[in-house]
Structure formats: C-alpha cells, structure tokens
Amino acid sequence: MYLFNPKKAQLIRKNRNTDYVYDDEDVEETISLDVIPYNVDQAIRYGIYTVPEATGYFIIRHNADIREGDLITFNNRQYSVLKVQDNWIFNKIESIEVAVK
C-alpha cells in the first residue's frame, strides 16, 4: 500500500549508539529516502491514528530504519520524529507511518 508519487527527503539518524541517553551530537549518518507527506486534516478525516502534538505525517517504505528522535529534512524544513507505526496488510508490514513535529 505504498502510495504513488513519493518525494525526496533526508533522514538524519540520531542516538543509535546508546538506547537510554539522548545526545544531540550523536549522529550516525544522513541518508536519502522517499516520503509521502500528508497533513493532520487528512489524517483525522480518514480515521488514521493521530498524535496531539504532531504537525504532520509521512508514509515511508517498510524497509527504512527510522526511530523516534530522528530528524527528517523535507522542503528545507527539519521535522523531529515523534511516533513510528507500522501498517500491516495480509500479515506483512507494507509501509511505515511517521508522526512529526
């Protein structure tokens, strides 16, 4: 169910060396990924999960290594990942929904 017309974005993976300490300077690497952005109005209208403090959502391919606390750079803006959720279809992870702020 990965939708059509993905846009290019940069993923800055942070805090991969330790699980319990958040460090602003602990950046593993920056990788390019395809995202499909949608706003909060569409999420509420279609009944998709929402996060109260989120300003937007992205749909990403199922094989992307993304965690809470990572940064996504899209359209010259930087978004912080608040929540990551899998989308399942027929006992298989089809895509990942990411709530950002």
mmCIF file with all atom_site columns, C-alpha atoms in Angstrom:
data_model
loop_
_atom_site.group_PDB
_atom_site.id
_atom_site.type_symbol
_atom_site.label_atom_id
_atom_site.label_alt_id
_atom_site.label_comp_id
_atom_site.label_asym_id
_atom_site.label_entity_id
_atom_site.label_seq_id
_atom_site.pdbx_PDB_ins_code
_atom_site.Cartn_x
_atom_site.Cartn_y
_atom_site.Cartn_z
_atom_site.occupancy
_atom_site.B_iso_or_equiv
_atom_site.pdbx_formal_charge
_atom_site.auth_seq_id
_atom_site.auth_comp_id
_atom_site.auth_asym_id
_atom_site.auth_atom_id
_atom_site.pdbx_PDB_model_num
ATOM 1   C CA . MET A 1 1   ? 0.000   0.000   0.000  1.00 0.00 ? 1   MET A CA 1
ATOM 2   C CA . TYR A 1 2   ? 2.915   2.322   -0.551 1.00 0.00 ? 2   TYR A CA 1
ATOM 3   C CA . LEU A 1 3   ? 1.275   5.194   -2.387 1.00 0.00 ? 3   LEU A CA 1
ATOM 4   C CA . PHE A 1 4   ? 2.406   6.756   -5.634 1.00 0.00 ? 4   PHE A CA 1
ATOM 5   C CA . ASN A 1 5   ? 4.486   9.912   -6.201 1.00 0.00 ? 5   ASN A CA 1
ATOM 6   C CA . PRO A 1 6   ? 6.961   9.847   -3.325 1.00 0.00 ? 6   PRO A CA 1
ATOM 7   C CA . LYS A 1 7   ? 9.072   12.935  -2.643 1.00 0.00 ? 7   LYS A CA 1
ATOM 8   C CA . LYS A 1 8   ? 12.757  13.007  -1.714 1.00 0.00 ? 8   LYS A CA 1
ATOM 9   C CA . ALA A 1 9   ? 13.790  13.762  1.869  1.00 0.00 ? 9   ALA A CA 1
ATOM 10  C CA . GLN A 1 10  ? 16.872  13.352  4.054  1.00 0.00 ? 10  GLN A CA 1
ATOM 11  C CA . LEU A 1 11  ? 16.864  11.225  7.209  1.00 0.00 ? 11  LEU A CA 1
ATOM 12  C CA . ILE A 1 12  ? 19.333  12.167  9.950  1.00 0.00 ? 12  ILE A CA 1
ATOM 13  C CA . ARG A 1 13  ? 19.698  9.122   12.195 1.00 0.00 ? 13  ARG A CA 1
ATOM 14  C CA . LYS A 1 14  ? 20.456  10.079  15.795 1.00 0.00 ? 14  LYS A CA 1
ATOM 15  C CA . ASN A 1 15  ? 21.256  8.281   19.051 1.00 0.00 ? 15  ASN A CA 1
ATOM 16  C CA . ARG A 1 16  ? 21.968  4.840   17.575 1.00 0.00 ? 16  ARG A CA 1
ATOM 17  C CA . ASN A 1 17  ? 24.934  4.039   19.869 1.00 0.00 ? 17  ASN A CA 1
ATOM 18  C CA . THR A 1 18  ? 23.014  4.131   23.169 1.00 0.00 ? 18  THR A CA 1
ATOM 19  C CA . ASP A 1 19  ? 19.380  3.377   23.905 1.00 0.00 ? 19  ASP A CA 1
ATOM 20  C CA . TYR A 1 20  ? 18.934  5.360   27.100 1.00 0.00 ? 20  TYR A CA 1
ATOM 21  C CA . VAL A 1 21  ? 20.832  8.635   26.573 1.00 0.00 ? 21  VAL A CA 1
ATOM 22  C CA . TYR A 1 22  ? 19.793  11.276  24.030 1.00 0.00 ? 22  TYR A CA 1
ATOM 23  C CA . ASP A 1 23  ? 22.759  13.194  22.691 1.00 0.00 ? 23  ASP A CA 1
ATOM 24  C CA . ASP A 1 24  ? 22.403  15.957  20.089 1.00 0.00 ? 24  ASP A CA 1
ATOM 25  C CA . GLU A 1 25  ? 25.863  15.296  18.675 1.00 0.00 ? 25  GLU A CA 1
ATOM 26  C CA . ASP A 1 26  ? 25.403  11.526  18.263 1.00 0.00 ? 26  ASP A CA 1
ATOM 27  C CA . VAL A 1 27  ? 24.619  11.472  14.529 1.00 0.00 ? 27  VAL A CA 1
ATOM 28  C CA . GLU A 1 28  ? 25.254  8.200   12.738 1.00 0.00 ? 28  GLU A CA 1
ATOM 29  C CA . GLU A 1 29  ? 24.645  9.230   9.138  1.00 0.00 ? 29  GLU A CA 1
ATOM 30  C CA . THR A 1 30  ? 22.364  11.103  6.785  1.00 0.00 ? 30  THR A CA 1
ATOM 31  C CA . ILE A 1 31  ? 20.559  9.018   4.185  1.00 0.00 ? 31  ILE A CA 1
ATOM 32  C CA . SER A 1 32  ? 18.111  9.821   1.408  1.00 0.00 ? 32  SER A CA 1
ATOM 33  C CA . LEU A 1 33  ? 14.632  8.333   1.469  1.00 0.00 ? 33  LEU A CA 1
ATOM 34  C CA . ASP A 1 34  ? 11.284  8.623   -0.285 1.00 0.00 ? 34  ASP A CA 1
ATOM 35  C CA . VAL A 1 35  ? 8.375   10.035  1.746  1.00 0.00 ? 35  VAL A CA 1
ATOM 36  C CA . ILE A 1 36  ? 4.739   10.791  1.113  1.00 0.00 ? 36  ILE A CA 1
ATOM 37  C CA . PRO A 1 37  ? 3.633   13.757  3.256  1.00 0.00 ? 37  PRO A CA 1
ATOM 38  C CA . TYR A 1 38  ? 0.094   14.405  4.419  1.00 0.00 ? 38  TYR A CA 1
ATOM 39  C CA . ASN A 1 39  ? -1.316  16.855  6.934  1.00 0.00 ? 39  ASN A CA 1
ATOM 40  C CA . VAL A 1 40  ? -3.340  16.465  10.116 1.00 0.00 ? 40  VAL A CA 1
ATOM 41  C CA . ASP A 1 41  ? -6.668  17.351  8.467  1.00 0.00 ? 41  ASP A CA 1
ATOM 42  C CA . GLN A 1 42  ? -6.414  14.377  6.122  1.00 0.00 ? 42  GLN A CA 1
ATOM 43  C CA . ALA A 1 43  ? -5.437  12.074  8.996  1.00 0.00 ? 43  ALA A CA 1
ATOM 44  C CA . ILE A 1 44  ? -8.471  13.000  11.078 1.00 0.00 ? 44  ILE A CA 1
ATOM 45  C CA . ARG A 1 45  ? -10.845 12.870  8.131  1.00 0.00 ? 45  ARG A CA 1
ATOM 46  C CA . TYR A 1 46  ? -9.790  9.363   7.121  1.00 0.00 ? 46  TYR A CA 1
ATOM 47  C CA . GLY A 1 47  ? -9.530  7.974   10.659 1.00 0.00 ? 47  GLY A CA 1
ATOM 48  C CA . ILE A 1 48  ? -5.784  7.327   10.670 1.00 0.00 ? 48  ILE A CA 1
ATOM 49  C CA . TYR A 1 49  ? -4.085  7.442   14.076 1.00 0.00 ? 49  TYR A CA 1
ATOM 50  C CA . THR A 1 50  ? -3.142  10.891  15.333 1.00 0.00 ? 50  THR A CA 1
ATOM 51  C CA . VAL A 1 51  ? -0.688  12.323  17.834 1.00 0.00 ? 51  VAL A CA 1
ATOM 52  C CA . PRO A 1 52  ? -1.883  15.509  19.613 1.00 0.00 ? 52  PRO A CA 1
ATOM 53  C CA . GLU A 1 53  ? 1.380   17.481  19.243 1.00 0.00 ? 53  GLU A CA 1
ATOM 54  C CA . ALA A 1 54  ? 2.146   16.328  15.686 1.00 0.00 ? 54  ALA A CA 1
ATOM 55  C CA . THR A 1 55  ? 2.182   18.915  12.906 1.00 0.00 ? 55  THR A CA 1
ATOM 56  C CA . GLY A 1 56  ? 2.320   16.440  10.044 1.00 0.00 ? 56  GLY A CA 1
ATOM 57  C CA . TYR A 1 57  ? 2.700   12.836  8.981  1.00 0.00 ? 57  TYR A CA 1
ATOM 58  C CA . PHE A 1 58  ? 4.836   10.925  6.481  1.00 0.00 ? 58  PHE A CA 1
ATOM 59  C CA . ILE A 1 59  ? 4.410   7.498   4.903  1.00 0.00 ? 59  ILE A CA 1
ATOM 60  C CA . ILE A 1 60  ? 7.728   5.722   4.308  1.00 0.00 ? 60  ILE A CA 1
ATOM 61  C CA . ARG A 1 61  ? 8.689   2.396   2.737  1.00 0.00 ? 61  ARG A CA 1
ATOM 62  C CA . HIS A 1 62  ? 8.683   -0.599  5.064  1.00 0.00 ? 62  HIS A CA 1
ATOM 63  C CA . ASN A 1 63  ? 12.435  -1.230  4.889  1.00 0.00 ? 63  ASN A CA 1
ATOM 64  C CA . ALA A 1 64  ? 13.525  2.183   6.239  1.00 0.00 ? 64  ALA A CA 1
ATOM 65  C CA . ASP A 1 65  ? 15.390  2.146   9.552  1.00 0.00 ? 65  ASP A CA 1
ATOM 66  C CA . ILE A 1 66  ? 13.717  5.021   11.384 1.00 0.00 ? 66  ILE A CA 1
ATOM 67  C CA . ARG A 1 67  ? 13.216  5.570   15.116 1.00 0.00 ? 67  ARG A CA 1
ATOM 68  C CA . GLU A 1 68  ? 11.735  8.172   17.430 1.00 0.00 ? 68  GLU A CA 1
ATOM 69  C CA . GLY A 1 69  ? 14.135  11.089  17.837 1.00 0.00 ? 69  GLY A CA 1
ATOM 70  C CA . ASP A 1 70  ? 15.449  11.017  14.254 1.00 0.00 ? 70  ASP A CA 1
ATOM 71  C CA . LEU A 1 71  ? 15.196  14.103  12.042 1.00 0.00 ? 71  LEU A CA 1
ATOM 72  C CA . ILE A 1 72  ? 13.633  14.343  8.581  1.00 0.00 ? 72  ILE A CA 1
ATOM 73  C CA . THR A 1 73  ? 14.608  17.235  6.298  1.00 0.00 ? 73  THR A CA 1
ATOM 74  C CA . PHE A 1 74  ? 11.883  17.892  3.724  1.00 0.00 ? 74  PHE A CA 1
ATOM 75  C CA . ASN A 1 75  ? 11.322  21.090  1.680  1.00 0.00 ? 75  ASN A CA 1
ATOM 76  C CA . ASN A 1 76  ? 14.097  22.923  3.571  1.00 0.00 ? 76  ASN A CA 1
ATOM 77  C CA . ARG A 1 77  ? 12.363  22.257  6.916  1.00 0.00 ? 77  ARG A CA 1
ATOM 78  C CA . GLN A 1 78  ? 13.519  19.905  9.616  1.00 0.00 ? 78  GLN A CA 1
ATOM 79  C CA . TYR A 1 79  ? 10.993  17.669  11.393 1.00 0.00 ? 79  TYR A CA 1
ATOM 80  C CA . SER A 1 80  ? 11.519  15.622  14.542 1.00 0.00 ? 80  SER A CA 1
ATOM 81  C CA . VAL A 1 81  ? 10.041  12.100  14.582 1.00 0.00 ? 81  VAL A CA 1
ATOM 82  C CA . LEU A 1 82  ? 7.536   11.700  17.421 1.00 0.00 ? 82  LEU A CA 1
ATOM 83  C CA . LYS A 1 83  ? 5.995   8.295   16.738 1.00 0.00 ? 83  LYS A CA 1
ATOM 84  C CA . VAL A 1 84  ? 6.583   5.425   14.315 1.00 0.00 ? 84  VAL A CA 1
ATOM 85  C CA . GLN A 1 85  ? 3.820   2.953   13.459 1.00 0.00 ? 85  GLN A CA 1
ATOM 86  C CA . ASP A 1 86  ? 3.737   0.002   11.049 1.00 0.00 ? 86  ASP A CA 1
ATOM 87  C CA . ASN A 1 87  ? 0.957   -0.523  8.500  1.00 0.00 ? 87  ASN A CA 1
ATOM 88  C CA . TRP A 1 88  ? 0.149   -4.219  8.117  1.00 0.00 ? 88  TRP A CA 1
ATOM 89  C CA . ILE A 1 89  ? -1.588  -5.864  5.154  1.00 0.00 ? 89  ILE A CA 1
ATOM 90  C CA . PHE A 1 90  ? -2.006  -9.653  4.998  1.00 0.00 ? 90  PHE A CA 1
ATOM 91  C CA . ASN A 1 91  ? 0.471   -10.366 7.839  1.00 0.00 ? 91  ASN A CA 1
ATOM 92  C CA . LYS A 1 92  ? 3.186   -8.248  6.234  1.00 0.00 ? 92  LYS A CA 1
ATOM 93  C CA . ILE A 1 93  ? 4.487   -4.765  7.025  1.00 0.00 ? 93  ILE A CA 1
ATOM 94  C CA . GLU A 1 94  ? 3.583   -2.729  3.951  1.00 0.00 ? 94  GLU A CA 1
ATOM 95  C CA . SER A 1 95  ? 4.647   0.782   4.997  1.00 0.00 ? 95  SER A CA 1
ATOM 96  C CA . ILE A 1 96  ? 5.567   2.922   7.998  1.00 0.00 ? 96  ILE A CA 1
ATOM 97  C CA . GLU A 1 97  ? 3.614   5.956   9.206  1.00 0.00 ? 97  GLU A CA 1
ATOM 98  C CA . VAL A 1 98  ? 5.669   8.596   10.973 1.00 0.00 ? 98  VAL A CA 1
ATOM 99  C CA . ALA A 1 99  ? 4.221   11.421  13.088 1.00 0.00 ? 99  ALA A CA 1
ATOM 100 C CA . VAL A 1 100 ? 6.480   14.503  13.047 1.00 0.00 ? 100 VAL A CA 1
ATOM 101 C CA . LYS A 1 101 ? 6.689   17.861  14.762 1.00 0.00 ? 101 LYS A CA 1
#
